[in-house]
PDB file of C-alpha atoms in Angstrom:
ATOM      1  CA  MET A   1      -0.303   0.043   0.073  1.00  0.00           C
ATOM      2  CA  GLY A   2       0.707   2.976  -1.268  1.00  0.00           C
ATOM      3  CA  ALA A   3       1.450   6.124   1.089  1.00  0.00           C
ATOM      4  CA  SER A   4      -0.607   8.174  -1.910  1.00  0.00           C
ATOM      5  CA  THR A   5      -3.086   5.175  -0.786  1.00  0.00           C
ATOM      6  CA  VAL A   6      -3.765   6.879   2.046  1.00  0.00           C
ATOM      7  CA  ARG A   7      -6.173   9.293   3.687  1.00  0.00           C
ATOM      8  CA  ALA A   8      -4.320  11.216   7.067  1.00  0.00           C
ATOM      9  CA  ASN A   9      -7.216  11.982   8.540  1.00  0.00           C
ATOM     10  CA  TRP A  10      -6.801  11.531  11.892  1.00  0.00           C
ATOM     11  CA  GLY A  11      -9.924  13.778  14.016  1.00  0.00           C
ATOM     12  CA  SER A  12      -9.170  15.018  17.289  1.00  0.00           C
ATOM     13  CA  PRO A  13      -6.688  13.469  19.608  1.00  0.00           C
ATOM     14  CA  SER A  14      -7.919  10.685  22.266  1.00  0.00           C
ATOM     15  CA  ILE A  15      -8.434  12.685  25.582  1.00  0.00           C
ATOM     16  CA  GLY A  16      -6.314  10.237  28.491  1.00  0.00           C
ATOM     17  CA  ASP A  17      -5.330   7.500  26.503  1.00  0.00           C
ATOM     18  CA  VAL A  18      -1.980   6.832  27.665  1.00  0.00           C
ATOM     19  CA  MET A  19      -1.626   3.428  25.850  1.00  0.00           C
ATOM     20  CA  ASN A  20       1.896   1.653  24.152  1.00  0.00           C
ATOM     21  CA  LEU A  21       1.023   1.303  20.710  1.00  0.00           C
ATOM     22  CA  LEU A  22       4.240  -1.508  18.459  1.00  0.00           C
ATOM     23  CA  VAL A  23       3.635  -0.718  14.946  1.00  0.00           C
ATOM     24  CA  VAL A  24       5.413  -3.175  12.569  1.00  0.00           C
ATOM     25  CA  GLU A  25       5.523  -2.017   9.060  1.00  0.00           C
ATOM     26  CA  ASP A  26       8.403  -1.739   6.688  1.00  0.00           C
ATOM     27  CA  ASP A  27       6.670   0.542   4.647  1.00  0.00           C
ATOM     28  CA  ASP A  28       8.574   4.027   5.633  1.00  0.00           C
ATOM     29  CA  ALA A  29       5.768   6.250   4.661  1.00  0.00           C
ATOM     30  CA  ILE A  30       3.363   4.264   6.162  1.00  0.00           C
ATOM     31  CA  GLY A  31       5.080   3.552   9.192  1.00  0.00           C
ATOM     32  CA  GLN A  32       5.403   7.183   9.492  1.00  0.00           C
ATOM     33  CA  LEU A  33       1.735   7.799   8.569  1.00  0.00           C
ATOM     34  CA  LEU A  34       1.123   5.779  11.438  1.00  0.00           C
ATOM     35  CA  GLU A  35       3.471   6.530  13.507  1.00  0.00           C
ATOM     36  CA  SER A  36       2.532  10.088  13.833  1.00  0.00           C
ATOM     37  CA  GLY A  37      -1.891   9.307  14.025  1.00  0.00           C
ATOM     38  CA  LEU A  38      -1.581   7.655  16.552  1.00  0.00           C
ATOM     39  CA  ARG A  39       1.145   9.545  18.935  1.00  0.00           C
ATOM     40  CA  ALA A  40      -1.303  13.141  17.656  1.00  0.00           C
ATOM     41  CA  ASN A  41      -4.707  10.953  18.596  1.00  0.00           C
ATOM     42  CA  GLY A  42      -2.846  10.367  22.433  1.00  0.00           C
ATOM     43  CA  TYR A  43      -0.703   7.020  21.964  1.00  0.00           C
ATOM     44  CA  ARG A  44       2.431   6.473  23.087  1.00  0.00           C
ATOM     45  CA  VAL A  45       3.570   4.602  19.657  1.00  0.00           C
ATOM     46  CA  THR A  46       6.977   2.224  18.981  1.00  0.00           C
ATOM     47  CA  TRP A  47       7.360   1.700  15.169  1.00  0.00           C
ATOM     48  CA  HIS A  48       9.987  -1.045  14.242  1.00  0.00           C
ATOM     49  CA  ARG A  49      10.496  -2.096  10.704  1.00  0.00           C
ATOM     50  CA  LEU A  50      12.099  -5.661  11.226  1.00  0.00           C
ATOM     51  CA  GLY A  51      10.333  -8.343  12.536  1.00  0.00           C
ATOM     52  CA  ALA A  52      14.242  -9.386  15.014  1.00  0.00           C
ATOM     53  CA  ASP A  53      13.388  -5.627  16.246  1.00  0.00           C
ATOM     54  CA  ALA A  54       9.437  -5.928  16.690  1.00  0.00           C
ATOM     55  CA  ALA A  55      10.218  -9.336  19.081  1.00  0.00           C
ATOM     56  CA  ARG A  56      13.164  -7.635  20.455  1.00  0.00           C
ATOM     57  CA  ALA A  57      11.071  -4.778  21.699  1.00  0.00           C
ATOM     58  CA  ALA A  58       7.958  -7.044  22.918  1.00  0.00           C
ATOM     59  CA  GLN A  59      10.634  -9.300  25.059  1.00  0.00           C
ATOM     60  CA  GLU A  60      11.986  -5.755  26.627  1.00  0.00           C
ATOM     61  CA  GLN A  61       8.363  -3.472  27.701  1.00  0.00           C
ATOM     62  CA  ALA A  62       4.859  -4.670  27.553  1.00  0.00           C
ATOM     63  CA  PHE A  63       2.479  -3.113  24.879  1.00  0.00           C
ATOM     64  CA  ASP A  64      -1.136  -3.103  24.904  1.00  0.00           C
ATOM     65  CA  LEU A  65      -1.588  -3.114  21.376  1.00  0.00           C
ATOM     66  CA  ILE A  66       0.166  -4.053  18.418  1.00  0.00           C
ATOM     67  CA  LEU A  67      -0.204  -3.643  14.468  1.00  0.00           C
ATOM     68  CA  LEU A  68       1.305  -5.992  12.786  1.00  0.00           C
ATOM     69  CA  ASP A  69       2.098  -5.669   9.314  1.00  0.00           C
ATOM     70  CA  LEU A  70       2.054  -9.278   7.706  1.00  0.00           C
ATOM     71  CA  GLY A  71       4.614  -8.450   4.603  1.00  0.00           C
ATOM     72  CA  LEU A  72       8.394  -8.364   6.092  1.00  0.00           C
ATOM     73  CA  PRO A  73      11.455  -8.051   4.599  1.00  0.00           C
ATOM     74  CA  ASP A  74      12.583 -10.404   7.814  1.00  0.00           C
ATOM     75  CA  ARG A  75      10.611 -12.720   9.362  1.00  0.00           C
ATOM     76  CA  ASP A  76       7.420 -14.818   8.049  1.00  0.00           C
ATOM     77  CA  GLY A  77       4.612 -12.120   9.984  1.00  0.00           C
ATOM     78  CA  VAL A  78       2.503 -15.430  10.882  1.00  0.00           C
ATOM     79  CA  ALA A  79       5.331 -16.654  12.533  1.00  0.00           C
ATOM     80  CA  LEU A  80       6.399 -13.743  14.491  1.00  0.00           C
ATOM     81  CA  CYS A  81       2.663 -12.727  15.069  1.00  0.00           C
ATOM     82  CA  ARG A  82       3.164 -15.914  17.222  1.00  0.00           C
ATOM     83  CA  ASP A  83       5.602 -14.921  18.975  1.00  0.00           C
ATOM     84  CA  LEU A  84       4.390 -11.955  19.710  1.00  0.00           C
ATOM     85  CA  ARG A  85       1.524 -13.837  21.373  1.00  0.00           C
ATOM     86  CA  MET A  86       3.609 -16.005  23.901  1.00  0.00           C
ATOM     87  CA  LEU A  87       5.270 -13.256  24.626  1.00  0.00           C
ATOM     88  CA  LEU A  88       2.417 -10.373  25.399  1.00  0.00           C
ATOM     89  CA  PRO A  89      -0.662 -13.043  26.186  1.00  0.00           C
ATOM     90  CA  THR A  90      -2.724 -10.088  27.169  1.00  0.00           C
ATOM     91  CA  ALA A  91      -2.273  -7.610  24.160  1.00  0.00           C
ATOM     92  CA  VAL A  92      -4.644  -7.022  21.221  1.00  0.00           C
ATOM     93  CA  ILE A  93      -2.546  -7.696  17.634  1.00  0.00           C
ATOM     94  CA  VAL A  94      -4.130  -7.221  14.664  1.00  0.00           C
ATOM     95  CA  MET A  95      -2.880  -7.961  11.627  1.00  0.00           C
ATOM     96  CA  LEU A  96      -1.992  -5.833   8.311  1.00  0.00           C
ATOM     97  CA  THR A  97      -2.479  -7.029   5.237  1.00  0.00           C
ATOM     98  CA  ALA A  98      -2.318  -7.358   1.145  1.00  0.00           C
ATOM     99  CA  ARG A  99      -3.229 -10.875   1.076  1.00  0.00           C
ATOM    100  CA  ARG A 100      -6.762 -11.613   0.127  1.00  0.00           C
ATOM    101  CA  ASP A 101      -6.511 -15.140   0.875  1.00  0.00           C
ATOM    102  CA  GLU A 102      -8.913 -16.378   3.146  1.00  0.00           C
ATOM    103  CA  MET A 103      -6.668 -19.203   4.294  1.00  0.00           C
ATOM    104  CA  ASP A 104      -3.854 -16.266   4.702  1.00  0.00           C
ATOM    105  CA  VAL A 105      -6.279 -14.706   7.172  1.00  0.00           C
ATOM    106  CA  VAL A 106      -7.121 -17.536   8.866  1.00  0.00           C
ATOM    107  CA  ALA A 107      -3.153 -18.426   9.545  1.00  0.00           C
ATOM    108  CA  GLY A 108      -3.024 -15.292  10.569  1.00  0.00           C
ATOM    109  CA  LEU A 109      -5.748 -15.139  13.026  1.00  0.00           C
ATOM    110  CA  GLU A 110      -4.486 -18.571  14.191  1.00  0.00           C
ATOM    111  CA  SER A 111      -0.876 -17.609  15.138  1.00  0.00           C
ATOM    112  CA  GLY A 112      -2.623 -15.214  17.903  1.00  0.00           C
ATOM    113  CA  ALA A 113      -3.975 -11.972  16.378  1.00  0.00           C
ATOM    114  CA  ASP A 114      -7.368 -10.578  17.501  1.00  0.00           C
ATOM    115  CA  ASP A 115      -8.154  -8.456  14.050  1.00  0.00           C
ATOM    116  CA  TYR A 116      -7.495  -8.253  10.788  1.00  0.00           C
ATOM    117  CA  LEU A 117      -7.409  -4.853   8.076  1.00  0.00           C
ATOM    118  CA  THR A 118      -7.035  -5.569   3.974  1.00  0.00           C
ATOM    119  CA  LYS A 119      -4.743  -2.767   3.175  1.00  0.00           C
ATOM    120  CA  PRO A 120      -5.231  -1.014   1.183  1.00  0.00           C
ATOM    121  CA  PHE A 121      -7.464   1.116   4.398  1.00  0.00           C
ATOM    122  CA  GLY A 122      -8.568   4.113   5.670  1.00  0.00           C
ATOM    123  CA  LEU A 123      -6.473   5.654   8.727  1.00  0.00           C
ATOM    124  CA  VAL A 124     -10.086   6.493   9.994  1.00  0.00           C
ATOM    125  CA  GLU A 125     -10.984   3.246  10.154  1.00  0.00           C
ATOM    126  CA  LEU A 126      -7.876   1.824  11.457  1.00  0.00           C
ATOM    127  CA  LEU A 127      -7.892   4.480  14.516  1.00  0.00           C
ATOM    128  CA  ALA A 128     -11.282   3.388  14.950  1.00  0.00           C
ATOM    129  CA  ARG A 129     -10.315  -0.480  15.756  1.00  0.00           C
ATOM    130  CA  VAL A 130      -7.756   0.684  17.443  1.00  0.00           C
ATOM    131  CA  ARG A 131     -10.491   2.423  19.835  1.00  0.00           C
ATOM    132  CA  ALA A 132     -12.947  -0.411  20.227  1.00  0.00           C
ATOM    133  CA  HIS A 133     -10.324  -2.916  20.727  1.00  0.00           C
ATOM    134  CA  LEU A 134      -8.949  -0.907  23.760  1.00  0.00           C
ATOM    135  CA  ARG A 135     -11.920  -0.208  25.103  1.00  0.00           C
ATOM    136  CA  ARG A 136     -12.853  -3.432  25.043  1.00  0.00           C
ATOM    137  CA  THR A 137     -12.017  -6.243  28.218  1.00  0.00           C
ATOM    138  CA  GLY A 138     -14.400  -8.891  27.140  1.00  0.00           C
ATOM    139  CA  PRO A 139     -18.045  -9.059  27.456  1.00  0.00           C
ATOM    140  CA  ALA A 140     -18.171 -10.123  31.110  1.00  0.00           C
ATOM    141  CA  SER A 141     -21.631  -9.043  33.281  1.00  0.00           C
ATOM    142  CA  PRO A 142     -21.920  -8.543  36.922  1.00  0.00           C
ATOM    143  CA  THR A 143     -24.864 -10.396  36.685  1.00  0.00           C
ATOM    144  CA  ARG A 144     -22.884 -13.333  35.204  1.00  0.00           C
ATOM    145  CA  ALA A 145     -20.492 -13.560  37.119  1.00  0.00           C
ATOM    146  CA  GLU A 146     -21.018 -17.502  37.943  1.00  0.00           C
ATOM    147  CA  PRO A 147     -19.906 -19.793  36.348  1.00  0.00           C
ATOM    148  CA  MET A 148     -21.754 -21.140  33.342  1.00  0.00           C
ATOM    149  CA  VAL A 149     -23.007 -24.716  32.569  1.00  0.00           C
ATOM    150  CA  LEU A 150     -24.426 -26.410  29.595  1.00  0.00           C
ATOM    151  CA  GLY A 151     -24.516 -30.390  30.680  1.00  0.00           C
ATOM    152  CA  THR A 152     -20.689 -31.263  30.630  1.00  0.00           C
ATOM    153  CA  LEU A 153     -19.447 -27.786  29.229  1.00  0.00           C
ATOM    154  CA  VAL A 154     -18.420 -25.510  31.476  1.00  0.00           C
ATOM    155  CA  VAL A 155     -17.500 -21.368  30.765  1.00  0.00           C
ATOM    156  CA  ASP A 156     -16.132 -19.325  34.058  1.00  0.00           C
ATOM    157  CA  VAL A 157     -16.098 -15.143  32.266  1.00  0.00           C
ATOM    158  CA  ALA A 158     -14.287 -14.858  36.196  1.00  0.00           C
ATOM    159  CA  ALA A 159     -11.582 -17.360  36.297  1.00  0.00           C
ATOM    160  CA  ARG A 160     -10.973 -16.416  32.361  1.00  0.00           C
ATOM    161  CA  ALA A 161     -11.472 -20.631  31.890  1.00  0.00           C
ATOM    162  CA  CYS A 162     -13.579 -22.571  30.108  1.00  0.00           C
ATOM    163  CA  THR A 163     -13.717 -26.840  30.368  1.00  0.00           C
ATOM    164  CA  LEU A 164     -15.394 -29.237  28.754  1.00  0.00           C
ATOM    165  CA  GLY A 165     -15.997 -32.784  30.040  1.00  0.00           C
ATOM    166  CA  GLY A 166     -14.125 -31.600  33.365  1.00  0.00           C
ATOM    167  CA  GLN A 167     -10.977 -30.957  30.420  1.00  0.00           C
ATOM    168  CA  PRO A 168      -9.541 -27.602  30.204  1.00  0.00           C
ATOM    169  CA  VAL A 169     -10.345 -25.812  26.593  1.00  0.00           C
ATOM    170  CA  PRO A 170      -7.400 -24.052  25.847  1.00  0.00           C
ATOM    171  CA  LEU A 171      -9.465 -20.504  23.970  1.00  0.00           C
ATOM    172  CA  ARG A 172      -7.448 -17.487  22.784  1.00  0.00           C
ATOM    173  CA  ALA A 173      -9.164 -13.953  25.306  1.00  0.00           C
ATOM    174  CA  LYS A 174     -12.240 -13.280  22.134  1.00  0.00           C
ATOM    175  CA  GLU A 175     -12.808 -16.936  21.856  1.00  0.00           C
ATOM    176  CA  LEU A 176     -13.530 -17.044  25.424  1.00  0.00           C
ATOM    177  CA  ASP A 177     -15.553 -13.663  25.478  1.00  0.00           C
ATOM    178  CA  LEU A 178     -17.198 -15.422  21.676  1.00  0.00           C
ATOM    179  CA  LEU A 179     -18.552 -18.813  23.996  1.00  0.00           C
ATOM    180  CA  ALA A 180     -19.258 -16.270  27.500  1.00  0.00           C
ATOM    181  CA  ARG A 181     -21.587 -14.324  25.477  1.00  0.00           C
ATOM    182  CA  LEU A 182     -23.786 -17.259  23.538  1.00  0.00           C
ATOM    183  CA  ALA A 183     -24.292 -19.076  26.100  1.00  0.00           C
ATOM    184  CA  ARG A 184     -25.468 -16.584  28.073  1.00  0.00           C
ATOM    185  CA  ASP A 185     -28.599 -16.922  25.717  1.00  0.00           C
ATOM    186  CA  ALA A 186     -27.721 -20.658  25.265  1.00  0.00           C
ATOM    187  CA  GLY A 187     -30.679 -22.364  22.439  1.00  0.00           C
ATOM    188  CA  ASP A 188     -31.630 -18.623  21.519  1.00  0.00           C
ATOM    189  CA  ALA A 189     -30.530 -16.969  18.481  1.00  0.00           C
ATOM    190  CA  VAL A 190     -27.808 -14.300  18.563  1.00  0.00           C
ATOM    191  CA  THR A 191     -27.577 -12.014  15.931  1.00  0.00           C
ATOM    192  CA  ARG A 192     -23.780 -11.005  14.543  1.00  0.00           C
ATOM    193  CA  GLU A 193     -24.711  -7.205  15.248  1.00  0.00           C
ATOM    194  CA  SER A 194     -24.782  -8.646  18.926  1.00  0.00           C
ATOM    195  CA  LEU A 195     -22.775 -10.380  18.988  1.00  0.00           C
ATOM    196  CA  MET A 196     -20.103  -7.372  17.475  1.00  0.00           C
ATOM    197  CA  SER A 197     -20.590  -5.490  20.120  1.00  0.00           C
ATOM    198  CA  ASP A 198     -20.580  -7.689  23.341  1.00  0.00           C
ATOM    199  CA  VAL A 199     -17.501  -8.938  22.348  1.00  0.00           C
ATOM    200  CA  TRP A 200     -15.476  -6.529  20.365  1.00  0.00           C
ATOM    201  CA  ASP A 201     -17.607  -2.913  20.923  1.00  0.00           C
ATOM    202  CA  GLU A 202     -20.473  -1.302  20.001  1.00  0.00           C
ATOM    203  CA  ASN A 203     -19.201   1.300  17.719  1.00  0.00           C
ATOM    204  CA  TRP A 204     -17.647  -1.605  16.172  1.00  0.00           C
ATOM    205  CA  PHE A 205     -17.691  -0.692  12.075  1.00  0.00           C
ATOM    206  CA  GLY A 206     -15.949  -2.183   8.648  1.00  0.00           C
ATOM    207  CA  SER A 207     -15.988  -5.950   8.145  1.00  0.00           C
ATOM    208  CA  THR A 208     -17.001  -8.877  10.419  1.00  0.00           C
ATOM    209  CA  LYS A 209     -15.331 -11.506   8.477  1.00  0.00           C
ATOM    210  CA  THR A 210     -13.775 -11.919  11.563  1.00  0.00           C
ATOM    211  CA  LEU A 211     -16.467 -13.309  14.002  1.00  0.00           C
ATOM    212  CA  ASP A 212     -16.725 -16.027  11.424  1.00  0.00           C
ATOM    213  CA  VAL A 213     -12.803 -16.392  11.743  1.00  0.00           C
ATOM    214  CA  HIS A 214     -13.471 -17.039  15.412  1.00  0.00           C
ATOM    215  CA  ILE A 215     -16.764 -19.162  15.096  1.00  0.00           C
ATOM    216  CA  ALA A 216     -14.332 -21.361  12.810  1.00  0.00           C
ATOM    217  CA  SER A 217     -11.482 -21.348  15.274  1.00  0.00           C
ATOM    218  CA  LEU A 218     -13.676 -21.794  19.143  1.00  0.00           C
ATOM    219  CA  ARG A 219     -15.776 -24.862  17.161  1.00  0.00           C
ATOM    220  CA  ARG A 220     -12.487 -26.129  16.155  1.00  0.00           C
ATOM    221  CA  ARG A 221     -11.271 -26.065  19.377  1.00  0.00           C
ATOM    222  CA  LEU A 222     -14.212 -27.657  21.380  1.00  0.00           C
ATOM    223  CA  SER A 223     -14.402 -30.205  18.913  1.00  0.00           C
ATOM    224  CA  GLU A 224     -11.027 -31.152  19.628  1.00  0.00           C
ATOM    225  CA  VAL A 225     -11.749 -31.486  23.330  1.00  0.00           C
ATOM    226  CA  ALA A 226     -14.542 -33.231  22.778  1.00  0.00           C
ATOM    227  CA  ASP A 227     -12.423 -35.987  21.026  1.00  0.00           C
ATOM    228  CA  VAL A 228      -9.867 -36.570  23.581  1.00  0.00           C
ATOM    229  CA  VAL A 229     -13.312 -37.185  27.096  1.00  0.00           C
ATOM    230  CA  GLY A 230     -15.256 -38.763  23.837  1.00  0.00           C
ATOM    231  CA  ALA A 231     -17.771 -37.336  23.571  1.00  0.00           C
ATOM    232  CA  ASP A 232     -20.153 -34.736  21.048  1.00  0.00           C
ATOM    233  CA  PRO A 233     -18.692 -31.660  21.111  1.00  0.00           C
ATOM    234  CA  PRO A 234     -21.137 -28.160  21.906  1.00  0.00           C
ATOM    235  CA  VAL A 235     -22.900 -26.835  18.529  1.00  0.00           C
ATOM    236  CA  ILE A 236     -22.924 -23.363  17.422  1.00  0.00           C
ATOM    237  CA  SER A 237     -25.190 -23.651  14.736  1.00  0.00           C
ATOM    238  CA  THR A 238     -24.950 -20.960  11.849  1.00  0.00           C
ATOM    239  CA  LEU A 239     -28.168 -18.482  11.132  1.00  0.00           C
ATOM    240  CA  ARG A 240     -27.059 -17.493   7.869  1.00  0.00           C
ATOM    241  CA  GLY A 241     -28.139 -13.923   7.382  1.00  0.00           C
ATOM    242  CA  TYR A 242     -28.904 -13.303  11.072  1.00  0.00           C
ATOM    243  CA  GLY A 243     -26.348 -14.783  13.632  1.00  0.00           C
ATOM    244  CA  TYR A 244     -24.948 -18.018  15.805  1.00  0.00           C
ATOM    245  CA  ARG A 245     -26.882 -19.946  18.239  1.00  0.00           C
ATOM    246  CA  LEU A 246     -25.643 -22.708  21.088  1.00  0.00           C
ATOM    247  CA  GLU A 247     -27.196 -24.984  21.109  1.00  0.00           C
ATOM    248  CA  ARG A 248     -28.593 -26.266  24.455  1.00  0.00           C
ATOM    249  CA  SER A 249     -29.054 -30.105  23.775  1.00  0.00           C
ATOM    250  CA  ALA A 250     -25.854 -30.679  22.484  1.00  0.00           C
ATOM    251  CA  ALA A 251     -24.034 -28.419  24.771  1.00  0.00           C
TER     252      ALA A 251
END
């Protein structure tokens, strides 16, 4: 994505934002634009052009959010994403990719990313995504502090844990939040808009493809544990044109 394709309209600075962001982008024009725009909106920004430098920075300090270009000259972006996720398990990782193939996106999200933007994108959209992710800490509600139990499926948001048949289900943060939101209304249809609002952000706009990829990953992780314990996996039904439903009977 060349600098000429980017609109440098970032709006007003965000008052009170002190979040620490890491930008990994080898294109100088894009990197400079991201760095200056994010700083103008009140974020602390560290920018690196190489994956090796980014990994070293992640070892030395904590970051709240990482903007990661997958097309780096020295490292595979997906592999770097996996390393960054291990180094910074609570950070939000947003991939910036020119790859339009769905499998590349899936691989990136599977490696630990929380979201992605396909180039070219507008900086207004990027800034909105950054704000949305940093506002969200999950859909936990005080009225739902107790673990949700559906048969042998237990979703404990307070403990940030999920088990199936007594076996831990290794879920990433957004996957756990998504499952908790579906479990809260198990048996009922939940719209895509409600899921995006409650799990990501109420002001979300742009592609909701990340929801579909997280659902697919969630199904796979539940199925893998179900195979281990010798049980049927919980069923998350797709309601085309509407949303999803976690089936009570299957859980």
